[in-house]
mmCIF file of N, CA, C and O in Angstrom:
data_model
loop_
_atom_site.group_PDB
_atom_site.id
_atom_site.type_symbol
_atom_site.label_atom_id
_atom_site.label_comp_id
_atom_site.label_asym_id
_atom_site.label_seq_id
_atom_site.Cartn_x
_atom_site.Cartn_y
_atom_site.Cartn_z
ATOM 1 N N UNK A 1 161.535 10.405 78.426
ATOM 2 C CA UNK A 1 162.706 11.266 78.450
ATOM 3 C C UNK A 1 162.504 12.550 77.643
ATOM 4 O O UNK A 1 163.272 13.484 77.798
ATOM 5 N N UNK A 2 161.559 12.557 76.764
ATOM 6 C CA UNK A 2 161.305 13.731 75.958
ATOM 7 C C UNK A 2 162.203 13.855 74.730
ATOM 8 O O UNK A 2 162.213 14.900 74.084
ATOM 9 N N UNK A 3 162.973 12.791 74.419
ATOM 10 C CA UNK A 3 163.876 12.851 73.264
ATOM 11 C C UNK A 3 163.106 13.074 71.969
ATOM 12 O O UNK A 3 163.507 13.890 71.136
ATOM 13 N N UNK A 4 162.011 12.350 71.823
ATOM 14 C CA UNK A 4 161.232 12.474 70.591
ATOM 15 C C UNK A 4 160.615 13.866 70.494
ATOM 16 O O UNK A 4 160.611 14.472 69.421
ATOM 17 N N UNK A 5 160.100 14.381 71.600
ATOM 18 C CA UNK A 5 159.516 15.726 71.615
ATOM 19 C C UNK A 5 160.571 16.760 71.231
ATOM 20 O O UNK A 5 160.325 17.653 70.434
ATOM 21 N N UNK A 6 161.784 16.620 71.779
ATOM 22 C CA UNK A 6 162.873 17.545 71.456
ATOM 23 C C UNK A 6 163.282 17.420 69.988
ATOM 24 O O UNK A 6 163.550 18.423 69.320
ATOM 25 N N UNK A 7 163.316 16.182 69.507
ATOM 26 C CA UNK A 7 163.644 15.941 68.100
ATOM 27 C C UNK A 7 162.619 16.639 67.200
ATOM 28 O O UNK A 7 162.977 17.321 66.242
ATOM 29 N N UNK A 8 161.329 16.475 67.512
ATOM 30 C CA UNK A 8 160.274 17.112 66.718
ATOM 31 C C UNK A 8 160.353 18.635 66.799
ATOM 32 O O UNK A 8 160.139 19.323 65.796
ATOM 33 N N UNK A 9 160.670 19.163 67.961
ATOM 34 C CA UNK A 9 160.795 20.620 68.112
ATOM 35 C C UNK A 9 161.922 21.145 67.229
ATOM 36 O O UNK A 9 161.769 22.167 66.542
ATOM 37 N N UNK A 10 163.071 20.446 67.205
ATOM 38 C CA UNK A 10 164.196 20.860 66.355
ATOM 39 C C UNK A 10 163.820 20.737 64.879
ATOM 40 O O UNK A 10 164.158 21.603 64.065
ATOM 41 N N UNK A 11 163.109 19.673 64.537
ATOM 42 C CA UNK A 11 162.680 19.475 63.157
ATOM 43 C C UNK A 11 161.741 20.599 62.714
ATOM 44 O O UNK A 11 161.884 21.150 61.616
ATOM 45 N N UNK A 12 160.805 20.987 63.566
ATOM 46 C CA UNK A 12 159.887 22.092 63.260
ATOM 47 C C UNK A 12 160.650 23.402 63.095
ATOM 48 O O UNK A 12 160.342 24.196 62.188
ATOM 49 N N UNK A 13 161.641 23.634 63.931
ATOM 50 C CA UNK A 13 162.453 24.853 63.822
ATOM 51 C C UNK A 13 163.190 24.893 62.485
ATOM 52 O O UNK A 13 163.218 25.932 61.816
ATOM 53 N N UNK A 14 163.781 23.758 62.093
ATOM 54 C CA UNK A 14 164.507 23.698 60.825
ATOM 55 C C UNK A 14 163.558 23.884 59.646
ATOM 56 O O UNK A 14 163.875 24.581 58.675
ATOM 57 N N UNK A 15 162.376 23.288 59.719
ATOM 58 C CA UNK A 15 161.389 23.417 58.657
ATOM 59 C C UNK A 15 160.896 24.862 58.550
ATOM 60 O O UNK A 15 160.772 25.402 57.445
ATOM 61 N N UNK A 16 160.646 25.492 59.680
ATOM 62 C CA UNK A 16 160.215 26.895 59.663
ATOM 63 C C UNK A 16 161.288 27.794 59.055
ATOM 64 O O UNK A 16 160.985 28.687 58.262
ATOM 65 N N UNK A 17 162.541 27.572 59.419
ATOM 66 C CA UNK A 17 163.639 28.371 58.864
ATOM 67 C C UNK A 17 163.762 28.137 57.358
ATOM 68 O O UNK A 17 163.949 29.086 56.589
ATOM 69 N N UNK A 18 163.633 26.884 56.930
ATOM 70 C CA UNK A 18 163.712 26.570 55.502
ATOM 71 C C UNK A 18 162.571 27.255 54.750
ATOM 72 O O UNK A 18 162.781 27.813 53.665
ATOM 73 N N UNK A 19 161.377 27.237 55.302
ATOM 74 C CA UNK A 19 160.225 27.859 54.646
ATOM 75 C C UNK A 19 160.454 29.362 54.468
ATOM 76 O O UNK A 19 160.224 29.918 53.390
ATOM 77 N N UNK A 20 160.942 30.030 55.495
ATOM 78 C CA UNK A 20 161.229 31.466 55.412
ATOM 79 C C UNK A 20 162.276 31.727 54.334
ATOM 80 O O UNK A 20 162.131 32.643 53.514
ATOM 81 N N UNK A 21 163.341 30.932 54.303
ATOM 82 C CA UNK A 21 164.406 31.097 53.313
ATOM 83 C C UNK A 21 163.895 30.873 51.891
ATOM 84 O O UNK A 21 164.247 31.619 50.976
ATOM 85 N N UNK A 22 163.066 29.865 51.708
ATOM 86 C CA UNK A 22 162.555 29.546 50.373
ATOM 87 C C UNK A 22 161.577 30.622 49.906
ATOM 88 O O UNK A 22 161.626 31.040 48.747
ATOM 89 N N UNK A 23 160.707 31.096 50.779
ATOM 90 C CA UNK A 23 159.785 32.175 50.395
ATOM 91 C C UNK A 23 160.584 33.399 49.962
ATOM 92 O O UNK A 23 160.292 34.018 48.929
ATOM 93 N N UNK A 24 161.598 33.754 50.698
ATOM 94 C CA UNK A 24 162.447 34.900 50.351
ATOM 95 C C UNK A 24 163.129 34.668 49.000
ATOM 96 O O UNK A 24 163.144 35.553 48.139
ATOM 97 N N UNK A 25 163.659 33.465 48.799
ATOM 98 C CA UNK A 25 164.329 33.149 47.527
ATOM 99 C C UNK A 25 163.339 33.194 46.368
ATOM 100 O O UNK A 25 163.645 33.736 45.303
ATOM 101 N N UNK A 26 162.143 32.654 46.568
ATOM 102 C CA UNK A 26 161.130 32.671 45.509
ATOM 103 C C UNK A 26 160.757 34.107 45.139
ATOM 104 O O UNK A 26 160.578 34.418 43.970
ATOM 105 N N UNK A 27 160.635 34.962 46.124
ATOM 106 C CA UNK A 27 160.307 36.362 45.847
ATOM 107 C C UNK A 27 161.424 37.023 45.043
ATOM 108 O O UNK A 27 161.157 37.779 44.112
ATOM 109 N N UNK A 28 162.681 36.721 45.383
ATOM 110 C CA UNK A 28 163.818 37.273 44.644
ATOM 111 C C UNK A 28 163.854 36.748 43.214
ATOM 112 O O UNK A 28 164.186 37.482 42.283
ATOM 113 N N UNK A 29 163.503 35.488 43.030
ATOM 114 C CA UNK A 29 163.493 34.866 41.709
ATOM 115 C C UNK A 29 162.352 35.427 40.865
ATOM 116 O O UNK A 29 162.454 35.512 39.646
ATOM 117 N N UNK A 30 161.278 35.836 41.521
ATOM 118 C CA UNK A 30 160.130 36.378 40.799
ATOM 119 C C UNK A 30 158.942 35.447 40.736
ATOM 120 O O UNK A 30 158.006 35.685 39.974
ATOM 121 N N UNK A 31 158.971 34.391 41.524
ATOM 122 C CA UNK A 31 157.824 33.484 41.568
ATOM 123 C C UNK A 31 156.682 34.132 42.341
ATOM 124 O O UNK A 31 156.911 34.859 43.309
ATOM 125 N N UNK A 32 155.472 33.868 41.901
ATOM 126 C CA UNK A 32 154.279 34.350 42.597
ATOM 127 C C UNK A 32 153.847 33.273 43.588
ATOM 128 O O UNK A 32 153.612 32.132 43.198
ATOM 129 N N UNK A 33 153.746 33.630 44.848
ATOM 130 C CA UNK A 33 153.356 32.676 45.888
ATOM 131 C C UNK A 33 151.851 32.770 46.087
ATOM 132 O O UNK A 33 151.307 33.862 46.226
ATOM 133 N N UNK A 34 151.180 31.627 46.073
ATOM 134 C CA UNK A 34 149.726 31.591 46.199
ATOM 135 C C UNK A 34 149.285 32.211 47.514
ATOM 136 O O UNK A 34 148.445 33.083 47.551
ATOM 137 N N UNK A 35 149.835 31.716 48.598
ATOM 138 C CA UNK A 35 149.575 32.255 49.932
ATOM 139 C C UNK A 35 150.787 31.901 50.783
ATOM 140 O O UNK A 35 151.208 30.750 50.794
ATOM 141 N N UNK A 36 151.322 32.887 51.466
ATOM 142 C CA UNK A 36 152.510 32.604 52.267
ATOM 143 C C UNK A 36 152.128 31.732 53.454
ATOM 144 O O UNK A 36 151.349 32.135 54.312
ATOM 145 N N UNK A 37 152.659 30.515 53.485
ATOM 146 C CA UNK A 37 152.300 29.596 54.569
ATOM 147 C C UNK A 37 153.004 29.967 55.868
ATOM 148 O O UNK A 37 154.098 30.509 55.862
ATOM 149 N N UNK A 38 152.362 29.661 56.980
ATOM 150 C CA UNK A 38 153.005 29.885 58.273
ATOM 151 C C UNK A 38 153.361 28.560 58.944
ATOM 152 O O UNK A 38 153.832 28.548 60.064
ATOM 153 N N UNK A 39 153.110 27.467 58.229
ATOM 154 C CA UNK A 39 153.505 26.148 58.715
ATOM 155 C C UNK A 39 153.504 25.177 57.542
ATOM 156 O O UNK A 39 153.080 25.519 56.450
ATOM 157 N N UNK A 40 153.988 23.984 57.781
ATOM 158 C CA UNK A 40 153.977 22.951 56.749
ATOM 159 C C UNK A 40 155.241 22.930 55.926
ATOM 160 O O UNK A 40 156.118 23.771 56.064
ATOM 161 N N UNK A 41 155.294 21.922 55.049
ATOM 162 C CA UNK A 41 156.506 21.722 54.266
ATOM 163 C C UNK A 41 156.339 22.021 52.785
ATOM 164 O O UNK A 41 157.244 21.792 51.997
ATOM 165 N N UNK A 42 155.185 22.558 52.390
ATOM 166 C CA UNK A 42 154.939 22.842 50.982
ATOM 167 C C UNK A 42 154.576 24.299 50.757
ATOM 168 O O UNK A 42 153.942 24.924 51.604
ATOM 169 N N UNK A 43 154.970 24.799 49.598
ATOM 170 C CA UNK A 43 154.620 26.149 49.158
ATOM 171 C C UNK A 43 154.039 26.016 47.750
ATOM 172 O O UNK A 43 154.618 25.339 46.894
ATOM 173 N N UNK A 44 152.906 26.651 47.529
ATOM 174 C CA UNK A 44 152.326 26.716 46.191
ATOM 175 C C UNK A 44 152.782 28.018 45.552
ATOM 176 O O UNK A 44 152.609 29.090 46.119
ATOM 177 N N UNK A 45 153.370 27.918 44.368
ATOM 178 C CA UNK A 45 153.861 29.102 43.673
ATOM 179 C C UNK A 45 153.793 28.857 42.172
ATOM 180 O O UNK A 45 153.587 27.733 41.716
ATOM 181 N N UNK A 46 153.965 29.941 41.424
ATOM 182 C CA UNK A 46 153.942 29.842 39.964
ATOM 183 C C UNK A 46 154.896 30.851 39.348
ATOM 184 O O UNK A 46 155.257 31.844 39.969
ATOM 185 N N UNK A 47 155.283 30.562 38.114
ATOM 186 C CA UNK A 47 156.034 31.504 37.308
ATOM 187 C C UNK A 47 155.001 32.411 36.653
ATOM 188 O O UNK A 47 154.081 31.918 36.002
ATOM 189 N N UNK A 48 155.120 33.726 36.798
ATOM 190 C CA UNK A 48 154.090 34.642 36.299
ATOM 191 C C UNK A 48 153.731 34.503 34.824
ATOM 192 O O UNK A 48 152.601 34.710 34.443
ATOM 193 N N UNK A 49 154.655 34.144 33.957
ATOM 194 C CA UNK A 49 154.394 34.104 32.522
ATOM 195 C C UNK A 49 154.151 32.692 32.006
ATOM 196 O O UNK A 49 154.198 32.466 30.802
ATOM 197 N N UNK A 50 153.859 31.758 32.895
ATOM 198 C CA UNK A 50 153.659 30.361 32.504
ATOM 199 C C UNK A 50 152.231 29.952 32.853
ATOM 200 O O UNK A 50 151.794 30.126 33.990
ATOM 201 N N UNK A 51 151.518 29.400 31.867
ATOM 202 C CA UNK A 51 150.134 28.979 32.106
ATOM 203 C C UNK A 51 150.002 27.485 32.371
ATOM 204 O O UNK A 51 148.969 27.037 32.858
ATOM 205 N N UNK A 52 151.023 26.709 32.032
ATOM 206 C CA UNK A 52 150.999 25.265 32.274
ATOM 207 C C UNK A 52 152.343 24.862 32.869
ATOM 208 O O UNK A 52 153.383 24.966 32.214
ATOM 209 N N UNK A 53 152.325 24.406 34.105
ATOM 210 C CA UNK A 53 153.565 24.081 34.820
ATOM 211 C C UNK A 53 154.144 22.721 34.432
ATOM 212 O O UNK A 53 155.290 22.434 34.775
ATOM 213 N N UNK A 54 153.382 21.902 33.722
ATOM 214 C CA UNK A 54 153.862 20.562 33.377
ATOM 215 C C UNK A 54 155.162 20.584 32.567
ATOM 216 O O UNK A 54 156.101 19.853 32.910
ATOM 217 N N UNK A 55 155.290 21.400 31.506
ATOM 218 C CA UNK A 55 156.577 21.435 30.793
ATOM 219 C C UNK A 55 157.748 21.856 31.684
ATOM 220 O O UNK A 55 158.861 21.360 31.522
ATOM 221 N N UNK A 56 157.487 22.742 32.637
ATOM 222 C CA UNK A 56 158.548 23.136 33.577
ATOM 223 C C UNK A 56 158.968 21.951 34.438
ATOM 224 O O UNK A 56 160.158 21.732 34.674
ATOM 225 N N UNK A 57 157.988 21.208 34.932
ATOM 226 C CA UNK A 57 158.300 20.038 35.764
ATOM 227 C C UNK A 57 159.070 19.003 34.963
ATOM 228 O O UNK A 57 159.996 18.364 35.484
ATOM 229 N N UNK A 58 158.720 18.841 33.685
ATOM 230 C CA UNK A 58 159.441 17.893 32.831
ATOM 231 C C UNK A 58 160.879 18.356 32.597
ATOM 232 O O UNK A 58 161.807 17.554 32.638
ATOM 233 N N UNK A 59 161.062 19.653 32.369
ATOM 234 C CA UNK A 59 162.413 20.192 32.188
ATOM 235 C C UNK A 59 163.232 20.037 33.470
ATOM 236 O O UNK A 59 164.411 19.697 33.427
ATOM 237 N N UNK A 60 162.603 20.273 34.609
ATOM 238 C CA UNK A 60 163.295 20.099 35.889
ATOM 239 C C UNK A 60 163.710 18.646 36.069
ATOM 240 O O UNK A 60 164.821 18.358 36.532
ATOM 241 N N UNK A 61 162.832 17.730 35.688
ATOM 242 C CA UNK A 61 163.141 16.310 35.808
ATOM 243 C C UNK A 61 164.366 15.937 34.984
ATOM 244 O O UNK A 61 165.217 15.168 35.433
ATOM 245 N N UNK A 62 164.468 16.498 33.784
ATOM 246 C CA UNK A 62 165.645 16.231 32.945
ATOM 247 C C UNK A 62 166.921 16.757 33.594
ATOM 248 O O UNK A 62 168.004 16.250 33.347
ATOM 249 N N UNK A 63 166.775 17.772 34.453
ATOM 250 C CA UNK A 63 167.925 18.336 35.162
ATOM 251 C C UNK A 63 168.160 17.632 36.503
ATOM 252 O O UNK A 63 169.007 18.049 37.282
ATOM 253 N N UNK A 64 167.364 16.594 36.783
ATOM 254 C CA UNK A 64 167.535 15.841 38.030
ATOM 255 C C UNK A 64 166.814 16.445 39.216
ATOM 256 O O UNK A 64 167.125 16.131 40.364
ATOM 257 N N UNK A 65 165.821 17.312 38.941
ATOM 258 C CA UNK A 65 165.072 17.977 40.006
ATOM 259 C C UNK A 65 163.609 17.552 39.910
ATOM 260 O O UNK A 65 162.997 17.686 38.839
ATOM 261 N N UNK A 66 163.052 17.052 40.988
ATOM 262 C CA UNK A 66 161.669 16.606 40.991
ATOM 263 C C UNK A 66 160.777 17.728 41.499
ATOM 264 O O UNK A 66 160.907 18.166 42.640
ATOM 265 N N UNK A 67 159.896 18.225 40.621
ATOM 266 C CA UNK A 67 158.920 19.245 40.983
ATOM 267 C C UNK A 67 157.521 18.709 40.708
ATOM 268 O O UNK A 67 157.340 17.861 39.834
ATOM 269 N N UNK A 68 156.545 19.234 41.432
ATOM 270 C CA UNK A 68 155.172 18.747 41.308
ATOM 271 C C UNK A 68 154.290 19.798 40.639
ATOM 272 O O UNK A 68 153.921 20.785 41.269
ATOM 273 N N UNK A 69 153.930 19.588 39.359
ATOM 274 C CA UNK A 69 153.040 20.534 38.707
ATOM 275 C C UNK A 69 151.640 20.422 39.288
ATOM 276 O O UNK A 69 151.209 19.349 39.717
ATOM 277 N N UNK A 70 150.925 21.538 39.307
ATOM 278 C CA UNK A 70 149.594 21.568 39.896
ATOM 279 C C UNK A 70 148.613 20.613 39.254
ATOM 280 O O UNK A 70 147.648 20.173 39.889
ATOM 281 N N UNK A 71 148.829 20.254 37.987
ATOM 282 C CA UNK A 71 147.906 19.360 37.294
ATOM 283 C C UNK A 71 147.747 18.023 38.018
ATOM 284 O O UNK A 71 146.657 17.447 38.008
ATOM 285 N N UNK A 72 148.789 17.533 38.663
ATOM 286 C CA UNK A 72 148.689 16.227 39.331
ATOM 287 C C UNK A 72 147.796 16.279 40.574
ATOM 288 O O UNK A 72 147.422 15.238 41.104
ATOM 289 N N UNK A 73 147.419 17.476 40.998
ATOM 290 C CA UNK A 73 146.554 17.624 42.161
ATOM 291 C C UNK A 73 145.124 17.991 41.764
ATOM 292 O O UNK A 73 144.292 18.259 42.616
ATOM 293 N N UNK A 74 144.858 18.026 40.465
ATOM 294 C CA UNK A 74 143.528 18.366 39.967
ATOM 295 C C UNK A 74 142.797 17.087 39.598
ATOM 296 O O UNK A 74 143.410 16.120 39.147
ATOM 297 N N UNK A 75 141.468 17.062 39.761
ATOM 298 C CA UNK A 75 140.698 15.831 39.555
ATOM 299 C C UNK A 75 140.882 15.188 38.178
ATOM 300 O O UNK A 75 140.955 13.976 38.068
ATOM 301 N N UNK A 76 140.935 15.980 37.129
ATOM 302 C CA UNK A 76 141.045 15.428 35.780
ATOM 303 C C UNK A 76 142.350 15.834 35.112
ATOM 304 O O UNK A 76 142.441 15.908 33.888
ATOM 305 N N UNK A 77 143.346 16.114 35.935
ATOM 306 C CA UNK A 77 144.681 16.492 35.476
ATOM 307 C C UNK A 77 144.664 17.704 34.544
ATOM 308 O O UNK A 77 145.456 17.808 33.622
ATOM 309 N N UNK A 78 143.752 18.663 34.830
ATOM 310 C CA UNK A 78 143.683 19.870 34.020
ATOM 311 C C UNK A 78 144.968 20.683 34.175
ATOM 312 O O UNK A 78 145.611 20.643 35.208
ATOM 313 N N UNK A 79 145.270 21.445 33.134
ATOM 314 C CA UNK A 79 146.447 22.310 33.171
ATOM 315 C C UNK A 79 146.364 23.252 34.367
ATOM 316 O O UNK A 79 145.287 23.672 34.770
ATOM 317 N N UNK A 80 147.513 23.580 34.899
ATOM 318 C CA UNK A 80 147.581 24.517 36.018
ATOM 319 C C UNK A 80 148.919 25.245 35.966
ATOM 320 O O UNK A 80 149.955 24.624 35.718
ATOM 321 N N UNK A 81 148.908 26.545 36.209
ATOM 322 C CA UNK A 81 150.180 27.271 36.259
ATOM 323 C C UNK A 81 150.896 27.076 37.598
ATOM 324 O O UNK A 81 152.076 27.384 37.724
ATOM 325 N N UNK A 82 150.194 26.559 38.586
ATOM 326 C CA UNK A 82 150.736 26.438 39.941
ATOM 327 C C UNK A 82 151.548 25.171 40.102
ATOM 328 O O UNK A 82 151.281 24.158 39.465
ATOM 329 N N UNK A 83 152.526 25.253 40.988
ATOM 330 C CA UNK A 83 153.349 24.096 41.338
ATOM 331 C C UNK A 83 153.427 24.013 42.861
ATOM 332 O O UNK A 83 153.372 25.024 43.548
ATOM 333 N N UNK A 84 153.538 22.790 43.345
ATOM 334 C CA UNK A 84 153.715 22.591 44.784
ATOM 335 C C UNK A 84 155.188 22.275 45.015
ATOM 336 O O UNK A 84 155.731 21.322 44.466
ATOM 337 N N UNK A 85 155.828 23.108 45.825
ATOM 338 C CA UNK A 85 157.253 22.982 46.098
ATOM 339 C C UNK A 85 157.482 22.487 47.521
ATOM 340 O O UNK A 85 156.875 22.995 48.457
ATOM 341 N N UNK A 86 158.382 21.529 47.677
ATOM 342 C CA UNK A 86 158.808 21.048 48.985
ATOM 343 C C UNK A 86 159.923 21.975 49.463
ATOM 344 O O UNK A 86 160.946 22.121 48.787
ATOM 345 N N UNK A 87 159.736 22.615 50.614
ATOM 346 C CA UNK A 87 160.716 23.608 51.065
ATOM 347 C C UNK A 87 162.081 22.998 51.356
ATOM 348 O O UNK A 87 163.103 23.657 51.144
ATOM 349 N N UNK A 88 162.115 21.765 51.808
ATOM 350 C CA UNK A 88 163.413 21.140 52.093
ATOM 351 C C UNK A 88 164.211 20.957 50.803
ATOM 352 O O UNK A 88 165.425 21.176 50.779
ATOM 353 N N UNK A 89 163.545 20.589 49.725
ATOM 354 C CA UNK A 89 164.209 20.411 48.438
ATOM 355 C C UNK A 89 164.613 21.771 47.864
ATOM 356 O O UNK A 89 165.712 21.944 47.339
ATOM 357 N N UNK A 90 163.723 22.740 47.978
ATOM 358 C CA UNK A 90 163.950 24.050 47.348
ATOM 359 C C UNK A 90 164.941 24.916 48.098
ATOM 360 O O UNK A 90 165.324 25.975 47.601
ATOM 361 N N UNK A 91 165.381 24.488 49.247
ATOM 362 C CA UNK A 91 166.420 25.236 49.951
ATOM 363 C C UNK A 91 167.801 24.949 49.333
ATOM 364 O O UNK A 91 168.743 25.700 49.530
ATOM 365 N N UNK A 92 167.893 23.891 48.556
ATOM 366 C CA UNK A 92 169.135 23.509 47.892
ATOM 367 C C UNK A 92 169.512 24.580 46.863
ATOM 368 O O UNK A 92 168.710 24.921 45.996
ATOM 369 N N UNK A 93 170.725 25.116 46.912
ATOM 370 C CA UNK A 93 171.148 26.155 45.962
ATOM 371 C C UNK A 93 171.060 25.716 44.499
ATOM 372 O O UNK A 93 170.787 26.529 43.625
ATOM 373 N N UNK A 94 171.258 24.425 44.229
ATOM 374 C CA UNK A 94 171.159 23.939 42.844
ATOM 375 C C UNK A 94 169.731 24.084 42.326
ATOM 376 O O UNK A 94 169.524 24.461 41.177
ATOM 377 N N UNK A 95 168.758 23.795 43.170
ATOM 378 C CA UNK A 95 167.354 23.943 42.776
ATOM 379 C C UNK A 95 167.039 25.420 42.557
ATOM 380 O O UNK A 95 166.392 25.785 41.570
ATOM 381 N N UNK A 96 167.500 26.268 43.453
ATOM 382 C CA UNK A 96 167.246 27.701 43.300
ATOM 383 C C UNK A 96 167.903 28.255 42.045
ATOM 384 O O UNK A 96 167.322 29.100 41.365
ATOM 385 N N UNK A 97 169.096 27.769 41.700
ATOM 386 C CA UNK A 97 169.747 28.190 40.456
ATOM 387 C C UNK A 97 168.905 27.791 39.253
ATOM 388 O O UNK A 97 168.703 28.576 38.326
ATOM 389 N N UNK A 98 168.399 26.552 39.269
ATOM 390 C CA UNK A 98 167.572 26.080 38.162
ATOM 391 C C UNK A 98 166.297 26.919 38.059
ATOM 392 O O UNK A 98 165.900 27.314 36.964
ATOM 393 N N UNK A 99 165.663 27.205 39.190
ATOM 394 C CA UNK A 99 164.443 28.013 39.185
ATOM 395 C C UNK A 99 164.723 29.425 38.670
ATOM 396 O O UNK A 99 163.925 29.988 37.912
ATOM 397 N N UNK A 100 165.855 29.989 39.044
ATOM 398 C CA UNK A 100 166.235 31.324 38.584
ATOM 399 C C UNK A 100 166.402 31.314 37.057
ATOM 400 O O UNK A 100 165.901 32.204 36.354
ATOM 401 N N UNK A 101 167.056 30.288 36.548
ATOM 402 C CA UNK A 101 167.249 30.168 35.096
ATOM 403 C C UNK A 101 165.901 29.967 34.401
ATOM 404 O O UNK A 101 165.630 30.582 33.368
ATOM 405 N N UNK A 102 165.036 29.123 34.951
ATOM 406 C CA UNK A 102 163.723 28.872 34.353
ATOM 407 C C UNK A 102 162.875 30.150 34.357
ATOM 408 O O UNK A 102 162.146 30.426 33.403
ATOM 409 N N UNK A 103 162.985 30.933 35.411
ATOM 410 C CA UNK A 103 162.227 32.198 35.484
ATOM 411 C C UNK A 103 162.722 33.167 34.423
ATOM 412 O O UNK A 103 161.919 33.851 33.779
ATOM 413 N N UNK A 104 164.013 33.215 34.206
ATOM 414 C CA UNK A 104 164.578 34.088 33.171
ATOM 415 C C UNK A 104 164.075 33.655 31.793
ATOM 416 O O UNK A 104 163.666 34.492 30.991
ATOM 417 N N UNK A 105 164.076 32.363 31.539
ATOM 418 C CA UNK A 105 163.612 31.849 30.237
ATOM 419 C C UNK A 105 162.103 32.077 30.062
ATOM 420 O O UNK A 105 161.648 32.341 28.956
ATOM 421 N N UNK A 106 161.343 31.979 31.135
ATOM 422 C CA UNK A 106 159.886 32.159 31.061
ATOM 423 C C UNK A 106 159.530 33.602 30.717
ATOM 424 O O UNK A 106 158.496 33.849 30.103
ATOM 425 N N UNK A 107 160.379 34.547 31.092
ATOM 426 C CA UNK A 107 160.119 35.953 30.800
ATOM 427 C C UNK A 107 160.333 36.314 29.342
ATOM 428 O O UNK A 107 159.864 37.327 28.871
ATOM 429 N N UNK A 108 161.069 35.463 28.620
ATOM 430 C CA UNK A 108 161.410 35.750 27.205
ATOM 431 C C UNK A 108 160.226 35.586 26.303
ATOM 432 O O UNK A 108 159.307 34.917 26.479
#
């Protein structure tokens, strides 16, 4: 019947729209994007004045937001300023508010 194909097509459309919205929001917030993706559900980005994303991820966790610091993707868990963001999660206005506040604090 093609129901699954149609479902996947709608899901891809929603994911693409979310990715565009999140990239735009990240640019407004001041996050540096590693490479603007043209597909997928993840964006790699960093706060320009932060050299280790782990404290940011811990602070986000205390606020009820799960973020993935780049260190968890490195072989020996080395420090990394980069974070991997899920676009579906980051489209939430509460997450964007938290990121905006964290970016303001990082500039201080």
